[in-house]
Short mmCIF file of C-alpha atoms in Angstrom, two decimals:
data_model
loop_
_atom_site.label_atom_id
_atom_site.label_comp_id
_atom_site.label_asym_id
_atom_site.label_seq_id
_atom_site.Cartn_x
_atom_site.Cartn_y
_atom_site.Cartn_z
CA UNK A 103 12.78 -11.57 -12.88
CA UNK A 104 11.61 -8.40 -14.63
CA UNK A 105 13.03 -5.22 -13.13
CA UNK A 106 9.86 -3.63 -11.83
CA UNK A 107 11.47 -1.38 -9.24
CA UNK A 108 13.75 1.58 -9.92
CA UNK A 109 16.19 2.76 -7.25
CA UNK A 110 17.74 6.22 -7.12
CA UNK A 111 20.15 7.27 -4.38
CA UNK A 112 20.19 10.90 -3.25
CA UNK A 113 22.08 12.77 -0.55
CA UNK A 114 20.87 11.04 2.61
CA UNK A 115 17.81 9.35 1.14
CA UNK A 116 16.64 7.03 -1.64
CA UNK A 117 13.74 7.00 -4.10
CA UNK A 118 12.10 3.67 -4.95
CA UNK A 119 9.77 3.77 -7.95
CA UNK A 120 7.19 1.06 -8.66
CA UNK A 121 7.66 0.44 -12.37
CA UNK A 122 4.86 -1.46 -14.08
CA UNK A 123 3.22 1.49 -15.86
CA UNK A 124 1.42 -0.74 -18.39
CA UNK A 125 -0.82 -1.96 -15.52
CA UNK A 126 -0.74 1.24 -13.48
CA UNK A 127 1.94 -0.32 -11.25
CA UNK A 128 -0.29 -3.14 -10.00
CA UNK A 129 1.54 -5.04 -7.28
CA UNK A 130 2.64 -8.54 -8.14
CA UNK A 131 4.79 -10.96 -6.17
CA UNK A 132 8.01 -10.03 -7.97
CA UNK A 133 7.54 -6.31 -7.44
CA UNK A 134 6.82 -6.73 -3.73
CA UNK A 135 9.85 -9.01 -3.39
CA UNK A 136 12.10 -6.47 -5.10
CA UNK A 137 10.72 -3.70 -2.90
CA UNK A 138 11.27 -5.72 0.28
CA UNK A 139 14.81 -6.63 -0.74
CA UNK A 140 15.62 -3.01 -1.60
CA UNK A 141 14.35 -1.76 1.76
CA UNK A 142 16.26 -4.48 3.63
CA UNK A 143 19.44 -3.40 1.81
CA UNK A 144 18.84 0.30 2.42
CA UNK A 145 18.11 -0.36 6.08
CA UNK A 146 21.72 -1.51 6.45
CA UNK A 147 23.13 1.64 4.81
CA UNK A 148 23.87 4.30 7.46
CA UNK A 149 24.04 6.94 4.73
CA UNK A 150 20.36 6.49 3.87
CA UNK A 151 18.16 8.15 6.48
CA UNK A 152 14.77 7.83 4.77
CA UNK A 153 13.11 6.41 1.64
CA UNK A 154 10.57 7.91 -0.74
CA UNK A 155 8.25 5.39 -2.40
CA UNK A 156 6.41 6.42 -5.56
CA UNK A 157 5.00 5.02 -8.81
CA UNK A 158 5.92 5.47 -12.45
CA UNK A 159 3.95 7.42 -15.05
CA UNK A 160 1.47 9.24 -12.86
CA UNK A 161 0.08 6.41 -10.71
CA UNK A 162 1.17 5.02 -7.35
CA UNK A 163 -0.26 1.49 -7.60
CA UNK A 164 -3.66 0.41 -8.91
CA UNK A 165 -3.98 -2.64 -6.65
CA UNK A 166 -2.92 -6.25 -6.54
CA UNK A 167 -2.26 -8.23 -9.71
CA UNK A 168 -5.58 -10.05 -10.23
CA UNK A 169 -3.88 -12.60 -12.43
CA UNK A 170 -2.12 -13.89 -9.34
CA UNK A 171 -5.23 -13.91 -7.15
CA UNK A 172 -7.87 -15.37 -9.43
CA UNK A 173 -6.95 -19.02 -8.84
CA UNK A 174 -5.62 -18.78 -5.29
CA UNK A 175 -7.30 -20.84 -2.58
CA UNK A 176 -7.33 -20.37 1.18
CA UNK A 177 -4.39 -22.75 1.47
CA UNK A 178 -2.46 -20.75 -1.12
CA UNK A 179 -3.14 -17.65 0.96
CA UNK A 180 -1.61 -19.22 4.04
CA UNK A 181 1.61 -19.95 2.12
CA UNK A 182 1.60 -16.73 0.10
CA UNK A 183 5.24 -15.61 -0.49
CA UNK A 184 4.06 -12.00 -0.35
CA UNK A 185 3.64 -12.34 3.40
CA UNK A 186 7.43 -12.37 3.77
CA UNK A 187 7.71 -9.25 1.64
CA UNK A 188 5.05 -7.38 3.62
CA UNK A 189 6.80 -8.34 6.86
CA UNK A 190 10.15 -7.08 5.56
CA UNK A 191 8.62 -3.79 4.43
CA UNK A 192 7.09 -3.34 7.89
CA UNK A 193 10.51 -3.81 9.51
CA UNK A 194 12.14 -0.87 7.74
CA UNK A 195 13.38 1.25 10.63
CA UNK A 196 13.71 4.75 9.19
CA UNK A 197 10.90 7.05 7.97
CA UNK A 198 9.17 5.83 4.82
CA UNK A 199 7.39 8.43 2.69
CA UNK A 200 4.75 7.68 0.03
CA UNK A 201 4.50 10.19 -2.83
CA UNK A 202 1.06 9.51 -4.32
CA UNK A 203 -0.27 10.63 -7.67
CA UNK A 204 -3.11 8.99 -9.58
CA UNK A 205 -4.45 5.60 -8.55
CA UNK A 206 -3.63 4.24 -5.10
CA UNK A 207 -6.02 1.31 -4.71
CA UNK A 208 -6.26 -2.06 -3.00
CA UNK A 209 -2.82 -3.45 -2.25
CA UNK A 210 -1.32 -0.17 -3.45
CA UNK A 211 -3.33 1.69 -0.82
CA UNK A 212 -2.22 -0.83 1.79
CA UNK A 213 1.38 -0.19 0.76
CA UNK A 214 0.91 3.58 1.07
CA UNK A 215 -0.64 3.09 4.51
CA UNK A 216 2.45 1.17 5.61
CA UNK A 217 4.44 4.33 4.96
CA UNK A 218 4.94 6.74 7.85
CA UNK A 219 4.06 9.86 5.86
CA UNK A 220 1.82 10.17 2.81
CA UNK A 221 2.26 13.10 0.44
CA UNK A 222 -0.87 13.12 -1.72
CA UNK A 223 -1.62 15.07 -4.85
CA UNK A 224 -5.04 16.63 -4.49
CA UNK A 225 -6.44 14.56 -7.36
CA UNK A 226 -4.96 11.23 -6.23
CA UNK A 227 -7.51 8.41 -5.88
CA UNK A 228 -7.40 6.28 -2.72
CA UNK A 229 -9.57 3.25 -2.08
CA UNK A 230 -9.98 -0.37 -0.94
CA UNK A 231 -12.26 -1.81 -3.65
CA UNK A 232 -11.71 -5.47 -2.70
CA UNK A 233 -15.34 -5.83 -1.58
CA UNK A 234 -16.37 -5.58 -5.24
CA UNK A 235 -14.38 -8.75 -5.90
CA UNK A 236 -15.88 -10.68 -2.99
CA UNK A 237 -12.73 -10.07 -0.93
CA UNK A 238 -11.40 -7.76 1.77
CA UNK A 239 -7.97 -6.18 2.17
CA UNK A 240 -5.44 -8.76 3.33
CA UNK A 241 -2.35 -6.74 4.22
CA UNK A 242 -3.62 -4.59 7.09
CA UNK A 243 -5.62 -2.04 5.12
CA UNK A 244 -8.74 -2.28 7.29
CA UNK A 245 -6.81 -2.02 10.55
CA UNK A 246 -4.87 1.04 9.46
CA UNK A 247 -7.91 2.76 7.94
CA UNK A 248 -9.91 2.34 11.14
CA UNK A 249 -7.05 3.88 13.09
CA UNK A 250 -6.36 6.77 10.73
CA UNK A 251 -9.84 7.90 9.67
CA UNK A 252 -12.15 6.28 12.24
CA UNK A 253 -14.94 3.70 12.17
CA UNK A 254 -17.46 5.60 10.03
CA UNK A 255 -15.17 6.33 7.09
CA UNK A 256 -13.33 3.02 7.35
CA UNK A 257 -16.66 1.18 7.16
CA UNK A 258 -17.74 3.35 4.24
CA UNK A 259 -14.62 2.65 2.20
CA UNK A 260 -14.28 -1.08 2.87
CA UNK A 261 -18.01 -1.94 2.69
CA UNK A 262 -18.81 0.04 -0.46
CA UNK A 263 -15.48 0.13 -2.29
CA UNK A 264 -15.84 3.90 -2.69
CA UNK A 265 -12.76 6.07 -3.23
CA UNK A 266 -11.52 9.38 -1.87
CA UNK A 267 -9.35 12.05 -3.43
CA UNK A 268 -6.01 13.21 -2.11
CA UNK A 269 -7.71 16.35 -0.88
CA UNK A 270 -10.22 14.29 1.11
CA UNK A 271 -7.48 11.97 2.38
CA UNK A 272 -5.62 14.96 3.80
CA UNK A 273 -8.75 16.50 5.32
CA UNK A 274 -9.60 13.22 7.11
CA UNK A 275 -6.11 12.66 8.48
CA UNK A 276 -5.03 9.83 6.18
CA UNK A 277 -2.44 11.85 4.24
CA UNK A 278 0.10 13.87 6.18
CA UNK A 279 0.69 16.40 3.38
CA UNK A 280 -1.08 17.47 0.20
CA UNK A 281 0.19 19.07 -3.01
CA UNK A 282 -1.13 20.21 -6.34
CA UNK A 283 -1.19 17.56 -9.07
CA UNK A 284 2.20 16.70 -10.46
CA UNK A 285 4.23 17.82 -7.46
CA UNK A 286 3.88 14.98 -4.93
CA UNK A 287 7.31 13.54 -5.66
CA UNK A 288 9.06 16.91 -5.52
CA UNK A 289 7.40 17.67 -2.17
CA UNK A 290 8.32 14.21 -0.85
CA UNK A 291 11.94 14.71 -1.94
CA UNK A 292 12.13 17.99 -0.05
CA UNK A 293 10.61 16.33 3.01
CA UNK A 294 13.05 13.42 2.76
CA UNK A 295 16.02 15.77 2.46
CA UNK A 296 14.84 17.55 5.60
CA UNK A 297 14.37 14.30 7.54
CA UNK A 298 17.79 13.06 6.38
CA UNK A 299 19.36 15.87 8.39
CA UNK A 300 17.56 14.82 11.59
CA UNK A 301 18.69 12.55 14.42
CA UNK A 302 18.37 9.00 12.99
CA UNK A 303 18.23 7.10 16.28
CA UNK A 304 15.56 9.40 17.67
CA UNK A 305 13.58 9.04 14.45
CA UNK A 306 13.73 5.25 14.68
CA UNK A 307 12.48 5.22 18.27
CA UNK A 308 9.80 7.81 17.51
CA UNK A 309 8.51 5.69 14.62
CA UNK A 310 8.44 2.55 16.77
CA UNK A 311 6.60 4.34 19.57
CA UNK A 312 3.88 5.70 17.30
CA UNK A 313 3.33 2.33 15.62
CA UNK A 314 3.24 0.54 18.98
CA UNK A 315 0.43 2.85 20.08
CA UNK A 316 -1.63 2.23 16.94
CA UNK A 317 -1.12 -1.30 15.66
CA UNK A 318 -2.67 -4.25 17.52
CA UNK A 319 -1.51 -7.69 16.31
CA UNK A 320 -4.82 -9.46 16.91
CA UNK A 321 -6.63 -7.17 14.47
CA UNK A 322 -4.10 -7.77 11.71
CA UNK A 323 -4.27 -11.54 12.30
CA UNK A 324 -8.08 -11.55 12.04
CA UNK A 325 -7.99 -9.51 8.84
CA UNK A 326 -5.43 -11.80 7.21
CA UNK A 327 -7.25 -15.03 8.18
CA UNK A 328 -10.51 -13.62 6.81
CA UNK A 329 -8.84 -12.67 3.53
CA UNK A 330 -7.40 -16.17 3.20
CA UNK A 331 -10.79 -17.83 3.76
CA UNK A 332 -12.46 -15.61 1.17
CA UNK A 333 -9.96 -16.73 -1.47
CA UNK A 334 -11.77 -20.09 -1.67
CA UNK A 335 -15.31 -18.72 -2.04
CA UNK A 336 -17.46 -18.76 -5.14
CA UNK A 337 -18.11 -15.06 -4.63
CA UNK A 338 -14.43 -14.28 -5.17
CA UNK A 339 -14.45 -16.13 -8.48
CA UNK A 340 -17.66 -14.36 -9.50
CA UNK A 341 -16.28 -10.96 -8.50
CA UNK A 342 -13.03 -11.27 -10.42
CA UNK A 343 -14.77 -12.67 -13.50
CA UNK A 344 -17.25 -9.78 -13.46
CA UNK A 345 -14.46 -7.23 -13.04
CA UNK A 346 -12.60 -8.62 -16.03
CA UNK A 347 -15.79 -8.66 -18.11
CA UNK A 348 -16.66 -5.10 -16.96
CA UNK A 349 -20.06 -6.11 -15.64
CA UNK A 350 -21.73 -6.11 -12.24
CA UNK A 351 -21.17 -9.25 -10.15
CA UNK A 352 -24.07 -11.33 -8.81
CA UNK A 353 -22.86 -12.59 -5.43
CA UNK A 354 -24.51 -15.68 -3.92
CA UNK A 355 -22.92 -15.77 -0.48
CA UNK A 356 -21.11 -19.01 -1.17
#
């Protein structure tokens, strides 16, 4: 397995860096598995009070690895090994901070949304462009967007595939903090160091309480089932082929 995740331990917190810069840190199965395993390990370390998640070489994560999705069917989606990784990431008990520079799209955006705090550079690019591939987000992106920025903007992003900057993400309540370009990780480190000095049990319960108020299981289940069904459509094949050929897709509704 290629080492696509870098781990750095600090005083009271850790930094996990997505490390596939040649593809703008696109999320593949191995990377998600390494991330999940790292968080599970850190969750058992009482000396680590929070984790900063970032991406190498100026991008957070440009989306899912299309090479893994192109030939997947609905049945493959049901048995997708990434589901275990997403579930493990969601179980991390302490505060999880995303430091976002550059592209944060598709599955990368869903990963950032699973973090408790998002520190966004003003020129970061957030978006759920799956609709352009004949798909929808499949890891909770729609549910979390609707909660964080409301129906109008959630519909706009997921139906059109448009993007928003870090500045816009902060203004609309998606990002918790904003910084000038190039300083998201430094800001996130300072925030993590501050949180590491807090009361860890209280932080765990506070995180659980906020998530319990916002996340409804039935919505996540519907989103995932819909994503799985779309994997077997002709439109998905058309969308991915058009993306790779850098041309506009002609969807048929099949």
